[in-house]
Every structure is written in C-alpha cells, then in structure tokens.
Tab-separated table of C-alpha atoms and ligand atoms in Angstrom:
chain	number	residue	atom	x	y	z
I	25	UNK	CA	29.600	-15.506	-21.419
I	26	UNK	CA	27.248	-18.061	-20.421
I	27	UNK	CA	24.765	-17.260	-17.660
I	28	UNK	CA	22.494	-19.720	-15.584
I	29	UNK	CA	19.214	-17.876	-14.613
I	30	UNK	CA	17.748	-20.424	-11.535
I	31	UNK	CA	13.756	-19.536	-11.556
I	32	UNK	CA	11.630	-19.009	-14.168
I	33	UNK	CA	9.238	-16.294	-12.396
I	34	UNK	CA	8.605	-13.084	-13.463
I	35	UNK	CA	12.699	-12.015	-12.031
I	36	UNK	CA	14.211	-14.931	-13.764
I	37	UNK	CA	12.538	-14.246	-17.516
I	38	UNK	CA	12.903	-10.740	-17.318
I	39	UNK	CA	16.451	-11.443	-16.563
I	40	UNK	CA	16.852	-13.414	-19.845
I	41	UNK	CA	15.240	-11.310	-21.825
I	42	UNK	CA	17.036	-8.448	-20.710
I	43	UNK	CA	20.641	-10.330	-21.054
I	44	UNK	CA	19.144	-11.295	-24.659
I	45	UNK	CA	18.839	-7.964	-25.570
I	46	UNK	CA	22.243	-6.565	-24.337
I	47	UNK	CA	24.041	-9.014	-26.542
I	48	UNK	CA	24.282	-12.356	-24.091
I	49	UNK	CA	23.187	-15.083	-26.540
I	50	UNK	CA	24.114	-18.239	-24.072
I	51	UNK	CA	21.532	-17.811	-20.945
I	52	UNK	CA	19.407	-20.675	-19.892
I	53	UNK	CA	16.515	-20.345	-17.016
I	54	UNK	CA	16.456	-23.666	-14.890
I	55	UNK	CA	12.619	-23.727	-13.483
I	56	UNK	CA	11.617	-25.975	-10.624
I	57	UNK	CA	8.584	-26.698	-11.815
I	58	UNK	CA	7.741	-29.257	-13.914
I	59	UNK	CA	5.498	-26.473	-16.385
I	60	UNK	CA	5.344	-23.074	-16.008
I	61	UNK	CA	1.659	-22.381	-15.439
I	62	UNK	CA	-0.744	-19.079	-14.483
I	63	UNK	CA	-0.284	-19.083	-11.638
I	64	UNK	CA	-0.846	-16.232	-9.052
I	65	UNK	CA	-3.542	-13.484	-8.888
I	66	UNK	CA	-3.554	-9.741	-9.491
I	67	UNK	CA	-0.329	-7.619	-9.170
I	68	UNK	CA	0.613	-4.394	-10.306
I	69	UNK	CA	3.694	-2.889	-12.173
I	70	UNK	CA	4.303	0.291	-11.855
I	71	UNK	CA	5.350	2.950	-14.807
I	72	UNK	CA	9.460	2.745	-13.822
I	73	UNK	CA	8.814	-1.529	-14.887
I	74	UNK	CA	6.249	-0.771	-17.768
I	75	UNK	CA	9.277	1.440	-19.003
I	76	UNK	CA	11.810	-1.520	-18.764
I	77	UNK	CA	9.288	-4.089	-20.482
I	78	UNK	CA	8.562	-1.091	-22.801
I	79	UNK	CA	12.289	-0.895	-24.047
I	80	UNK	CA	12.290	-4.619	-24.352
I	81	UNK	CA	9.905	-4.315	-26.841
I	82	UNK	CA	7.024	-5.965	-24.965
I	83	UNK	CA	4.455	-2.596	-24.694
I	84	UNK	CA	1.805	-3.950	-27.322
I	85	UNK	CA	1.727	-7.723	-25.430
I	86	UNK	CA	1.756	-5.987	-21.827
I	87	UNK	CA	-1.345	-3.484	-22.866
I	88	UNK	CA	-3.055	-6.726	-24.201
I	89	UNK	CA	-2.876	-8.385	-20.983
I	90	UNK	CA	-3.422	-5.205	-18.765
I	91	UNK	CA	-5.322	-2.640	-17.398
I	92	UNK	CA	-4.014	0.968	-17.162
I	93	UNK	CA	-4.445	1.737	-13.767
I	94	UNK	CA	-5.867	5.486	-13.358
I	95	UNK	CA	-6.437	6.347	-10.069
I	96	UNK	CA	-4.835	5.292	-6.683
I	97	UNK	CA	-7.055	5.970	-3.728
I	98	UNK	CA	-7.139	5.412	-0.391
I	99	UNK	CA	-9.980	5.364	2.218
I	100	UNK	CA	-11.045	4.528	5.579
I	101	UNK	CA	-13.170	2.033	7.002
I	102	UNK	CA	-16.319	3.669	6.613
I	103	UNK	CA	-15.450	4.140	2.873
I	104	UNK	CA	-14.178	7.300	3.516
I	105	UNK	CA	-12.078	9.302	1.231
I	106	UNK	CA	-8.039	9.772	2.123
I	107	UNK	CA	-6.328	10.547	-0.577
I	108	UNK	CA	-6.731	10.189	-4.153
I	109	UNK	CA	-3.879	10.294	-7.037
I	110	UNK	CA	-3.924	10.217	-10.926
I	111	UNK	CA	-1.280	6.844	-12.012
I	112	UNK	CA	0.040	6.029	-15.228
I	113	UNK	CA	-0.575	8.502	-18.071
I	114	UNK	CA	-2.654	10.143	-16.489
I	115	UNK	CA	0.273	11.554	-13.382
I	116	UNK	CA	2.545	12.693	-16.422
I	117	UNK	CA	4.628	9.546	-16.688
I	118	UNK	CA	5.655	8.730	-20.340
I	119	UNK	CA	4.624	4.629	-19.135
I	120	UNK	CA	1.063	3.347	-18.311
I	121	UNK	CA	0.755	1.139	-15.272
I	122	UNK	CA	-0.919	-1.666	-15.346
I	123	UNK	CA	-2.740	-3.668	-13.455
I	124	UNK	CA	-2.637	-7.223	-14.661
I	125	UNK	CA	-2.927	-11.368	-13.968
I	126	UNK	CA	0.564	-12.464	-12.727
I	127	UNK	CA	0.085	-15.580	-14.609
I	128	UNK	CA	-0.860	-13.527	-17.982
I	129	UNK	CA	2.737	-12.103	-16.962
I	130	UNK	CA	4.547	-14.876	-16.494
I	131	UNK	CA	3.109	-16.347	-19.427
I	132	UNK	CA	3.772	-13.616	-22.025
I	133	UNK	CA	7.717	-13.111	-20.488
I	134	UNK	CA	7.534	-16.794	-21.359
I	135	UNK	CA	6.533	-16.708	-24.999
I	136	UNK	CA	8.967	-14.173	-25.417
I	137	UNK	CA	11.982	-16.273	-24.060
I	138	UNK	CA	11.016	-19.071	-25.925
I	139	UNK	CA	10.654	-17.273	-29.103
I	140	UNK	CA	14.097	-14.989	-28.796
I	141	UNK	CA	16.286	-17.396	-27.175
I	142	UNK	CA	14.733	-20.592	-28.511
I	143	UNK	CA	12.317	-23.506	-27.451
I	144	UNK	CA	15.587	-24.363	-24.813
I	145	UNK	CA	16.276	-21.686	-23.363
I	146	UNK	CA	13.717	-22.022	-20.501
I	147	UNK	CA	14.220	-25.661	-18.748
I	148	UNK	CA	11.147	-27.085	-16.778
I	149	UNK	CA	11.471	-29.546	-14.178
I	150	UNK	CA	15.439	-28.167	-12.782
I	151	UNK	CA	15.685	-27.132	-9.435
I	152	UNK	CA	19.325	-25.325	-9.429
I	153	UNK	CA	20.801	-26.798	-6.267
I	154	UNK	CA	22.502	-24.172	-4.280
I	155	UNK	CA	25.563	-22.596	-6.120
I	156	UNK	CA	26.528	-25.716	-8.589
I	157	UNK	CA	25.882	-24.797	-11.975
I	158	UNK	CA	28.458	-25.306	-15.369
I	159	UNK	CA	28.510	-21.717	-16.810
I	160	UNK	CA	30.235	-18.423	-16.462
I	161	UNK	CA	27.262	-16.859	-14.038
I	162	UNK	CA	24.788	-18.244	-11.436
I	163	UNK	CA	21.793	-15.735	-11.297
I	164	UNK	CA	19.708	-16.423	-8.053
I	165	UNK	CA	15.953	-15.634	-9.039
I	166	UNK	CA	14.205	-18.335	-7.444
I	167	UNK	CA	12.231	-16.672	-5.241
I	168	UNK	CA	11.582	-16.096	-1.566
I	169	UNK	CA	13.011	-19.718	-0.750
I	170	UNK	CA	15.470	-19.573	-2.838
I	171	UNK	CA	18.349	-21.984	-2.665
I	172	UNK	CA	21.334	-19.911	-3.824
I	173	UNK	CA	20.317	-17.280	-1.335
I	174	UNK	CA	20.498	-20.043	1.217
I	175	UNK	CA	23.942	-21.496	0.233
I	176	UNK	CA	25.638	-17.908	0.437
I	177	UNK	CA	23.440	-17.515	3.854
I	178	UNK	CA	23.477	-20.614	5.559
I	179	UNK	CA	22.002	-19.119	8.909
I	180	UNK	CA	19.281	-16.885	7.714
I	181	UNK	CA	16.361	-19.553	7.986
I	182	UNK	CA	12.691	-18.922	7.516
I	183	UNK	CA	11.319	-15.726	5.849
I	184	UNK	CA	10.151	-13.540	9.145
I	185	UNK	CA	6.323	-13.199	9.826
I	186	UNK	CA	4.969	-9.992	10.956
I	187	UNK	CA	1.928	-11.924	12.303
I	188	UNK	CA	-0.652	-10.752	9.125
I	189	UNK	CA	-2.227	-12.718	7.051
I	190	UNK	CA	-3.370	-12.191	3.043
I	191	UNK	CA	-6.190	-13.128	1.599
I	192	UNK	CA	-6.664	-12.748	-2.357
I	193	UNK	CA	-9.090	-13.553	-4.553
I	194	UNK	CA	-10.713	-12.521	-7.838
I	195	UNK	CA	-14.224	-12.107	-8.591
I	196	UNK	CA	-16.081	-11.092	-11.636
I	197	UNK	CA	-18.095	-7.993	-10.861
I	198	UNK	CA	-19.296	-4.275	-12.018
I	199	UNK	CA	-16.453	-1.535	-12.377
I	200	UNK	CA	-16.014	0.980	-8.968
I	201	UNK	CA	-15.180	4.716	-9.270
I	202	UNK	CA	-13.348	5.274	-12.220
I	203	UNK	CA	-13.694	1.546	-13.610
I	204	UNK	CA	-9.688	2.041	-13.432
I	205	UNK	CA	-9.219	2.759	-9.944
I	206	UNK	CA	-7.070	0.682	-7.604
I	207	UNK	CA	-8.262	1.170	-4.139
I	208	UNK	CA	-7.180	0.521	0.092
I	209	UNK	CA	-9.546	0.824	2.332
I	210	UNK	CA	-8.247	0.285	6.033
I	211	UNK	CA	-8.674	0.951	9.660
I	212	UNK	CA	-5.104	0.651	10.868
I	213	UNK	CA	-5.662	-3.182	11.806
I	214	UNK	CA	-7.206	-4.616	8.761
I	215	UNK	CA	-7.006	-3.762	4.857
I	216	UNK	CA	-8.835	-4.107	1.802
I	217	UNK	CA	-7.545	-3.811	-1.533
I	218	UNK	CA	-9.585	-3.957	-5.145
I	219	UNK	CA	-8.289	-3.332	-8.690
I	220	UNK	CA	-9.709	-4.570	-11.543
I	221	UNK	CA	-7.824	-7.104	-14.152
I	222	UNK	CA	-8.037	-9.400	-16.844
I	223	UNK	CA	-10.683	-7.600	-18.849
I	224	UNK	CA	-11.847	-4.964	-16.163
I	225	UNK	CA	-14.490	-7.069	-15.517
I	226	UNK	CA	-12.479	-9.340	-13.022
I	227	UNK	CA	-11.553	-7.895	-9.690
I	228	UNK	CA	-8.730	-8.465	-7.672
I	229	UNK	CA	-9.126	-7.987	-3.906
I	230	UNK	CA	-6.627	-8.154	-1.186
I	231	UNK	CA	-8.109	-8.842	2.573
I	232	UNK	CA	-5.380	-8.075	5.386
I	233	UNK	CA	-5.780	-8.613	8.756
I	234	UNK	CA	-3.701	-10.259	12.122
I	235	UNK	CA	-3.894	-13.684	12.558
I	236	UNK	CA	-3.422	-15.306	15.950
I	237	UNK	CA	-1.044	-18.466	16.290
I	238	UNK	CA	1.509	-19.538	13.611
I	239	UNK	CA	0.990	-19.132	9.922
I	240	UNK	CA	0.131	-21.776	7.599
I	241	UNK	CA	2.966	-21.893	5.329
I	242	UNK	CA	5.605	-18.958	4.387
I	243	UNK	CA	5.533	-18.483	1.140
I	244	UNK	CA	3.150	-20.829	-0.542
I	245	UNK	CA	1.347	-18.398	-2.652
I	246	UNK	CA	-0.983	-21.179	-3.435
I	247	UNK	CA	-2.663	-22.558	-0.468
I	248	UNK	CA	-6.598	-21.872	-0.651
I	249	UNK	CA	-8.628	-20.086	2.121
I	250	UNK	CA	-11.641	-19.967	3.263
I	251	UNK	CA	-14.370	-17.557	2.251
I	252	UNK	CA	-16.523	-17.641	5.002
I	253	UNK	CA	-13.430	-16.832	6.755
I	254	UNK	CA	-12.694	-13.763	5.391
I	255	UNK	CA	-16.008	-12.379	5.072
I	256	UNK	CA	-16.626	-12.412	8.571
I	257	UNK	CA	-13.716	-9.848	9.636
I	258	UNK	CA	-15.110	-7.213	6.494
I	259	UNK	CA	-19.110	-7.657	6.982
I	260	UNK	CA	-19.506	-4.164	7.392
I	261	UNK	CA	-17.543	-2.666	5.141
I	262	UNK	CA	-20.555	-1.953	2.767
I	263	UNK	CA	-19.842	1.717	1.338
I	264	UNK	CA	-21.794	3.211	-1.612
I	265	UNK	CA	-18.750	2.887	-4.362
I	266	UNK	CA	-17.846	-0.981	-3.102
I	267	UNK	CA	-19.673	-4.008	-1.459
I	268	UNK	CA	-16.658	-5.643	0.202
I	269	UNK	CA	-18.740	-8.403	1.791
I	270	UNK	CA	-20.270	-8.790	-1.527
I	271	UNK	CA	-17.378	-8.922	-3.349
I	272	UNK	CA	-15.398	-11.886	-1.491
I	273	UNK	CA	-18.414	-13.830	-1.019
I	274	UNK	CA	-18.667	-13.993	-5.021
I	275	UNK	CA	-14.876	-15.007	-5.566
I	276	UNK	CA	-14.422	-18.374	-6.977
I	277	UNK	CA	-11.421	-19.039	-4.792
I	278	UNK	CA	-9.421	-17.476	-2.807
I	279	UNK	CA	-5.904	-17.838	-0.996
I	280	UNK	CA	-3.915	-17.604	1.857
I	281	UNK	CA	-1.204	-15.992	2.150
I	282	UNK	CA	1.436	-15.264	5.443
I	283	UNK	CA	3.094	-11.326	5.064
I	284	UNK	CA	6.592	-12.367	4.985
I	285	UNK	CA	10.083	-11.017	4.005
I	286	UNK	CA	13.526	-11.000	4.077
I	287	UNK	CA	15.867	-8.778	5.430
I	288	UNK	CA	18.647	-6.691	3.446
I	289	UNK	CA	21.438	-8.709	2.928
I	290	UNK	CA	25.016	-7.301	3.161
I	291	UNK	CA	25.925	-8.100	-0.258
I	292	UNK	CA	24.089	-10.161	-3.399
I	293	UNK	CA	27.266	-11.174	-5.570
I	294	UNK	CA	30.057	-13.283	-4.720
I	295	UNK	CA	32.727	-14.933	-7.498
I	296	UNK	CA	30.249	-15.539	-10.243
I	297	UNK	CA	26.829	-16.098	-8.415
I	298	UNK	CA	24.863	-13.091	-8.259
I	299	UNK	CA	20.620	-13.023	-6.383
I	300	UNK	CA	17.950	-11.029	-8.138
I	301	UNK	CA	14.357	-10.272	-7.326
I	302	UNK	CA	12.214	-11.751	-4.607
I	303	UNK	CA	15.538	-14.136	-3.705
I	304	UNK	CA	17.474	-10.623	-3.244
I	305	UNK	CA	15.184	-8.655	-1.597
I	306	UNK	CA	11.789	-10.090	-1.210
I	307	UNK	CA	9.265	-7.352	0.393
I	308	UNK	CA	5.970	-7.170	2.137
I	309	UNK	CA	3.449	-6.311	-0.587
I	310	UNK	CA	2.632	-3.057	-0.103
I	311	UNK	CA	3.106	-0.379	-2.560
I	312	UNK	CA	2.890	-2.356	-5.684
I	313	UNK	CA	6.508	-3.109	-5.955
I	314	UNK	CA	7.808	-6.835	-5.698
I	315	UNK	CA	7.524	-7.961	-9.517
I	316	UNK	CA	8.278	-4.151	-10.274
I	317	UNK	CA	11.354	-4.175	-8.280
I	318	UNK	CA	12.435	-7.496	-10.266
I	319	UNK	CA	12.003	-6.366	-13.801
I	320	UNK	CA	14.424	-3.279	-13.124
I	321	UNK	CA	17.049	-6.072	-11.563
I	322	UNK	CA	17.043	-7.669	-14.776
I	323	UNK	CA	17.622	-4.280	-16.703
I	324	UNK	CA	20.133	-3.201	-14.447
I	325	UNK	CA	22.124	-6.535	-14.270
I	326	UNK	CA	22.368	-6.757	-17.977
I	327	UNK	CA	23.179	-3.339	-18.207
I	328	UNK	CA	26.324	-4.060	-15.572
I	329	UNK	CA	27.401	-6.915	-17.263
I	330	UNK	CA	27.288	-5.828	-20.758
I	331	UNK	CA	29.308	-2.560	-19.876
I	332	UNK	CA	31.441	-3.546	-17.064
I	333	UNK	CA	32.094	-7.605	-17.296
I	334	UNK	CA	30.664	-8.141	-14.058
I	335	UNK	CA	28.157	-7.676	-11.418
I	336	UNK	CA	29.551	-5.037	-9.210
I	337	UNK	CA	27.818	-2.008	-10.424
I	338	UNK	CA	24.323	-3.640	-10.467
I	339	UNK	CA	25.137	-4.967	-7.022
I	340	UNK	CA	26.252	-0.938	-5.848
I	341	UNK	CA	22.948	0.334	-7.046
I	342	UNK	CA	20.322	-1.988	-6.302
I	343	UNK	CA	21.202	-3.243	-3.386
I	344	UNK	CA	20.964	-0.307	-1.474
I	345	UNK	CA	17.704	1.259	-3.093
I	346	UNK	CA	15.901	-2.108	-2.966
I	347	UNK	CA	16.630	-2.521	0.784
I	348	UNK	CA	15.587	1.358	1.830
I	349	UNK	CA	12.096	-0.038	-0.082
I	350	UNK	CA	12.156	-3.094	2.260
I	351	UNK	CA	12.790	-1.387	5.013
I	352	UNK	CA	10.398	1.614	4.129
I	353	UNK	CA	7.411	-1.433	3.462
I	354	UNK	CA	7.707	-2.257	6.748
I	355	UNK	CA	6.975	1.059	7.761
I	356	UNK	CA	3.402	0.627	5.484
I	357	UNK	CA	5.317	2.792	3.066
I	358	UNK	CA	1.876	5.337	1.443
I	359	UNK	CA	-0.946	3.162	2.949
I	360	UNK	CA	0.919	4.829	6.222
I	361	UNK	CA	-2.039	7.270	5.685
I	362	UNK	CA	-4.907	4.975	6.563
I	363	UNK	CA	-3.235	4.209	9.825
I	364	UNK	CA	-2.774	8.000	10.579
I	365	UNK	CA	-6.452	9.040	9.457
I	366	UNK	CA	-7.515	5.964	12.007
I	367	UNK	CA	-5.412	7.280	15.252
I	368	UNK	CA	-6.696	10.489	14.593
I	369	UNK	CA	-10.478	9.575	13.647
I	370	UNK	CA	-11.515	6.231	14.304
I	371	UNK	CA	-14.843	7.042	14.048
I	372	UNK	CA	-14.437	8.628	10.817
I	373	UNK	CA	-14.110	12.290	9.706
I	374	UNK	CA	-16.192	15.721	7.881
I	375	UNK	CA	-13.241	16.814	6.895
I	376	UNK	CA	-9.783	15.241	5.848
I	377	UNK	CA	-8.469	18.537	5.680
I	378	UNK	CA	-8.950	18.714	9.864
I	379	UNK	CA	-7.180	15.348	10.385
I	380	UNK	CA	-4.248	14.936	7.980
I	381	UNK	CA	-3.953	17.754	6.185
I	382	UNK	CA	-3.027	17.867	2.258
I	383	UNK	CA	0.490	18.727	2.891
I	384	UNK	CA	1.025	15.403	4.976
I	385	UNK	CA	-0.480	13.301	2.274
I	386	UNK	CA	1.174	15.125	0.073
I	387	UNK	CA	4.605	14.265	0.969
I	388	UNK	CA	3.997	10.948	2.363
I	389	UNK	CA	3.071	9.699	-1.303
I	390	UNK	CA	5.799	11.861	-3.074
I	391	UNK	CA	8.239	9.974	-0.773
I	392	UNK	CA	7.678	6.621	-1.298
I	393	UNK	CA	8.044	7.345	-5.117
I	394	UNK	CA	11.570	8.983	-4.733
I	395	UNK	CA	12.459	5.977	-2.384
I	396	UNK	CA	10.865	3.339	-4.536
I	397	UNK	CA	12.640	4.735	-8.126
I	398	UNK	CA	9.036	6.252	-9.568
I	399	UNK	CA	8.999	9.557	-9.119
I	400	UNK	CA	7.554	11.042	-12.484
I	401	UNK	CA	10.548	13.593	-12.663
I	402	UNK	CA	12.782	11.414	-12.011
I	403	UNK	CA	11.879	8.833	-13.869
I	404	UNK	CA	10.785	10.127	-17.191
I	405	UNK	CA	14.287	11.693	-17.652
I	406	UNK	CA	16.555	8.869	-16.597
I	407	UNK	CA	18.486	7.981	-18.984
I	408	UNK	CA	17.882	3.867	-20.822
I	409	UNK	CA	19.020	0.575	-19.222
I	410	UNK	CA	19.592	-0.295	-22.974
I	411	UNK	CA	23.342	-0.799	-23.880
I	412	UNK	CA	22.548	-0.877	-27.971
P	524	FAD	C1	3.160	-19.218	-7.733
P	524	FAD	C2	3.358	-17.761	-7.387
P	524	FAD	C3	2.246	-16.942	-7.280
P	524	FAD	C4	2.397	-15.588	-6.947
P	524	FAD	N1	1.296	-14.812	-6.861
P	524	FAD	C5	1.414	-13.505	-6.601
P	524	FAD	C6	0.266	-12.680	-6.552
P	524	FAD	O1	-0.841	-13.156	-6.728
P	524	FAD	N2	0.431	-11.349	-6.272
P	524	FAD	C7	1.681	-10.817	-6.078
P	524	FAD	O2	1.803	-9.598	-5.864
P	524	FAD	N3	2.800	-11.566	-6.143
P	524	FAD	C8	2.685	-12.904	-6.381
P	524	FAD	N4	3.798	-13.665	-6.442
P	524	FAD	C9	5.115	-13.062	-6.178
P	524	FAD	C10	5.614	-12.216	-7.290
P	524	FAD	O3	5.451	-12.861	-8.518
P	524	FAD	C11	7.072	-11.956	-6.984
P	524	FAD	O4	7.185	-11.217	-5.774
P	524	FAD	C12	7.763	-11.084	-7.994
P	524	FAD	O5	7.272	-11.228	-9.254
P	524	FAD	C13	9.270	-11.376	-7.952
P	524	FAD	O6	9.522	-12.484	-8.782
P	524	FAD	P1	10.726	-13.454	-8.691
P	524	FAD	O7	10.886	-13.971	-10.082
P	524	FAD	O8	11.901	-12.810	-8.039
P	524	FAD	O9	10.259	-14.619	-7.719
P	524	FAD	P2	9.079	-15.684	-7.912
P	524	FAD	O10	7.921	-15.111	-8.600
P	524	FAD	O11	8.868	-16.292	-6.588
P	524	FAD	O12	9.718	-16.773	-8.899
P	524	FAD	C14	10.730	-17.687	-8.498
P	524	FAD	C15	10.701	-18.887	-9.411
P	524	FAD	O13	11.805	-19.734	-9.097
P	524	FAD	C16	11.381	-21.087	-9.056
P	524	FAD	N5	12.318	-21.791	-8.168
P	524	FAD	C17	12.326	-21.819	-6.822
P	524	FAD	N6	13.390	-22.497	-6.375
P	524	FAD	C18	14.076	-22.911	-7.463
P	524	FAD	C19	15.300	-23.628	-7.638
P	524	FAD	N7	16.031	-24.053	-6.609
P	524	FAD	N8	15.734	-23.878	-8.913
P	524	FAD	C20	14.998	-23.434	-9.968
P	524	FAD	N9	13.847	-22.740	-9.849
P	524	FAD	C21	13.407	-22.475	-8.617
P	524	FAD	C22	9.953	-21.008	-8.562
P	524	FAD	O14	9.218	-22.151	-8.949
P	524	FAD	C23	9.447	-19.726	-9.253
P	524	FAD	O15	8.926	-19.998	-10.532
P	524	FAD	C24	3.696	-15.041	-6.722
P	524	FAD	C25	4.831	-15.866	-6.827
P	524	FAD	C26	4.676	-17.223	-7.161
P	524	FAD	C27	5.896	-18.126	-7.299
C-alpha cells in the first residue's frame, strides 16, 4: 500500500513511523515547509504517548530530550495550594512523562524517519493540496489549517476563538518545588503555567488571560508578544515557591498565541483520505493532550490498517474519544478546580478541605484521565498497538 502522510509535525512523523513499523514500507510525509526546524516551545506528553513512542523504540532518545515530569499541582492566585498529584513513575504508570521542547520532538521523530524510511521519505517544501495525491492513502496531518480537512469540509471556516489569549515563553531560571513539578496557578480569569524543560534549567511558562477585540492570527504559533505586556496582568503573583513577574520578565522571547479549536467532525475517513491529529481534532491546550492525542492516532491508524485493510476501525475508536476530550477541554477539563476554589474563595482559603473538599478533587482529576485514555489502570494493562 502506499500512503501519503500531508504534514510533517509531530502527527504526521509519528504516523510514519508507526506505519513503518507495522509493515508499510511505501509512506512519504509531504511538509509545507521548506525545512523542518525547532520550532515551538514546551509541551507535554503524557505516559499513554510515552508508551506509544516507547514501543516504537524511541524511549532512550525521548528521555534524552526530556524531563520526567513528577508532580502536577495546582494553585490559586495567591500561590495557594489546590491539589497536588504524583505523574509519571512516580503515579504507578509503567511510562514516564515528560516534559520536553516541541522542536527537540519534532526533531528526533525526524531523525528517526529519515533513518528508517530513508533520506526521502520526509519531503520539504510540498504543501499537499486538498485531497490530490498519487498513492493508495491520503493521511490529513497538517495541522489546525489543514487543507484536506478543508476539502472534505468546505463550510467549516476559521478555527473558533473563545476570546483568550496565550502567552509562552521560556526562561532560564532556578528549579520550583520538586525541580520536576509542572504547575497552574489561576484565579478563574487568568492562568499561569511553569514546567521546566530542556535541561531543567529552562522553564516553560504559559500566561492565559481574555483579550478584548479580535485575535491576532488563529493559529500562528509563531507570532512574538510583548513582555511588558504580559507582565503587567501577573505583577502580583509573587508567591514564595515562584516569582511569576520575575520569571516572564527574564524570557528571551515570548509568543502569542489565540485559544482556538475545532469542533468534532462527523466522520474523519472518506474513500482513501483519512485526518489525524490537530487536523482531526485540534483542542484547546489544556490538560497536556494535543501532541499526546496525535502520537496514539498514528498507533492506532497503523494498527487499523495493518489488521483490517482500511481505516474504519481507527476512525470508530478515535473519533469518538478524541471529541469527548475536545468537548471536555472546553469545559477546563482538571484545571476546572482553580475556577471552583476561586467562586468559592476569591480571597483565598485556611483550609482547602472547607472549600473543595478532597473527594471533589479527587474525582475531577480521576475523570479527565478515564476520558482522556490515561488512567493508570487502564492504561498499564491495555493491551499493544503493535501488530508484530
Ligand atoms: C510551529 C508550531 C509550533 C507549535 N508550538 C507548540 C507549543 O509550543 N506548545 C504546544 O503545546 N503545541 C504547539 N504546537 C502544536 C502541537 O505541536 C500540535 O498540537 C500537536 O503536536 C499535534 O500535531 P499535528 O502534527 O497534528 O499538527 P502540527 O504540529 O500543527 O503539524 C502540522 C504540520 O503540517 C504542515 N502543513 C500544514 N499544511 C500543510 C499542507 N497543506 N501540506 C503539507 N504540510 C502541511 C505544517 O507546516 C506542520 O508542520 C505547535 C505547532 C506548530 C506547527
């Protein structure tokens, strides 16, 4: 069979190497972009993804490239606590996660390509126009814009804005709490997010907050922002653990970014063009699970194709559990808690006990990891997405 992959993002390379290693020897990723470059800044990929790049045979280069996130925590404003959980290892799962450089990613997916499927088998520089393509399958990963969505849904338009806007930057600085920990701080309008990466000397910080008027651009992950900007909506948010103020006034750069997605479509596959990844089912970031989401595609659709001939089955599963994640995103999936702990207390709180108590918390978080496929269970007993 030959197979067309359009995009060469995270989605697109997982996609070959996971047809690679179910037997398809023909698949060739058609990138836009003249060179693949490093694009991006932090992102996470949680333990049900580490377990797919794991059976691909890509642990060693991903725990180069990463760190293994420890701790998940979430506080208020006032740099309160909320909730705390173990991740990774540490929560039982038999696959770190890992924060890491979505370039360093992208990059290291791409060196794998290349060196299993040959210097051709990624193509810079070929934008795959709509649904025209000389092979056997048309896989749609190219992204939030993508064009092969677009030709099978002529009338969807723009991504929708929900009228927030993302800041991100990176900034060398000193390790916080556990020098592992990824944390949110928010007060139901506005959000902060800090992990470290790279090393675990280089931060990643995410700055969230409404935005009046129209936004920039949808979907230019690129476009830079301005500091001054940004510091001005977190000045106070000094707390013992983390200097937010400190910490985007330090950043090198930093970026702008509108909180866009797409809705569920009613159906991915038709005659032999199938959409994977952000171009399937692109999600507001929140959770940790757009370039997670994409890597299990990739498993799943080689899986379907090298058991079944065709698409169908991947469609029947992902479909559905990648649009009850879009849908439950929108709904501030776990970081729901820093909105409750803010209508409850917004002037902060002795106890957390008093204001949402454990069994709340409790659930909320065990929820969104049935929903999103990473409940530790669940997950560590599934059976493999590898067919030999
Ligand atoms: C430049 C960039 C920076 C990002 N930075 C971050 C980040 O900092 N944090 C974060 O959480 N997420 C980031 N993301 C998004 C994240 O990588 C994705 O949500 C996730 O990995 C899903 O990947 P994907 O491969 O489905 O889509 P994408 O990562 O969007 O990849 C799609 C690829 O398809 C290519 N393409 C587009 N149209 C065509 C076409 N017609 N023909 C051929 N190729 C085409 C694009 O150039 C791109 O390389 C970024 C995405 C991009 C493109």
């Amino acid at each position: 069979m030959r197979i067309t992959i359009a995009g060469g993002g995270i989605g697109g390379l997982a996609t070959a190497l996971s047809l690679h290693t179910a037997g398809f020897e023909d698949v060739v990723v058609h990138e836009a972009a003249e060179e693949i470059r490093p694009l991006g800044v932090g992102i996470n990929l949680l333990p049900h993804a580490v377990r797919e790049l794991t059976e691909l045979g890509l642990a060693g280069r991903l725990a180069a490239i990463g760190v293994a996130t420890a701790e998940l925590a979430y506080f208020n404003r006032y740099g309160q606590a909320i909730w705390s959980e173990p991740r990774g290892l540490a929560a039982g799962y038999r696959w770190p996660q890992y924060s890491v450089h979505r370039g360093a990613l992208q990059m290291m997916l791409l060196d794998a390509v290349r060196e299993r499927l040959g210097p051709r088998a990624v193509r810079t520089g070929t934008r795959v126009e709509g649904l025209r393509h000389d092979s056997d399958l048309l896989v749609g990963a190219d992204g939030i814009h993508s064009a092969v969505r677009a030709a099978l849904f002529p009338d969807e338009g723009a991504p929708p804005w929900n009228g927030l806007v993302l800041w991100r930057g990176t900034t060398c600085a000193e390790p916080f709490l556990t020098g592992r920990s990824m944390i949110m701080a928010g007060d139901g309008t506005q959000k902060f997010v800090a992990y470290p990466i790279g090393d675990g000397r280089l931060v990643n910080w995410i700055a969230e907050r409404p935005l009046d008027g129209e936004p920039p651009e949808r979907g230019n992950w690129n476009r830079s922002a301005d500091l001054a900007a940004v510091v001005e909506h977190f000045a106070d948010w000094t707390f013992d653990w983390l200097d937010v103020p400190g910490l985007v006034t330090a950043a090198e750069a930093a970026y702008e970014y509108p909180m866009v997605d797409r809705e569920p479509l009613p159906f991915w596959a038709k005659d032999d063009v199938v959409l994977l990844g952000d171009a399937a089912h692109a999600m507001y970031p929140v959770g940790s699970n757009g370039a997670s989401q994409a890597i299990i595609d990739a498993r799943v659709l080689a899986h379907s194709l090298a058991t079944t001939g065709g698409a169908a089955a991947y469609e029947a599963l992902r479909r559905p559990a990648t649009a009850a994640l879009q849908l439950a995103n929108r709904r501030q999936g776990p970081e729901i808690v820093m909105r409750l702990a803010h209508e409850r207390a917004p002037e902060g709180f002795d106890d957390i006990d008093q204001v949402v108590p454990l069994e709340e918390r409790t659930e909320i978080a065990a929820s969104y990891k049935r929903t999103a496929g990473f409940d530790p269970a669940l997950l560590n007993e599934r059976p493999s997405w590898s067919v030999r």
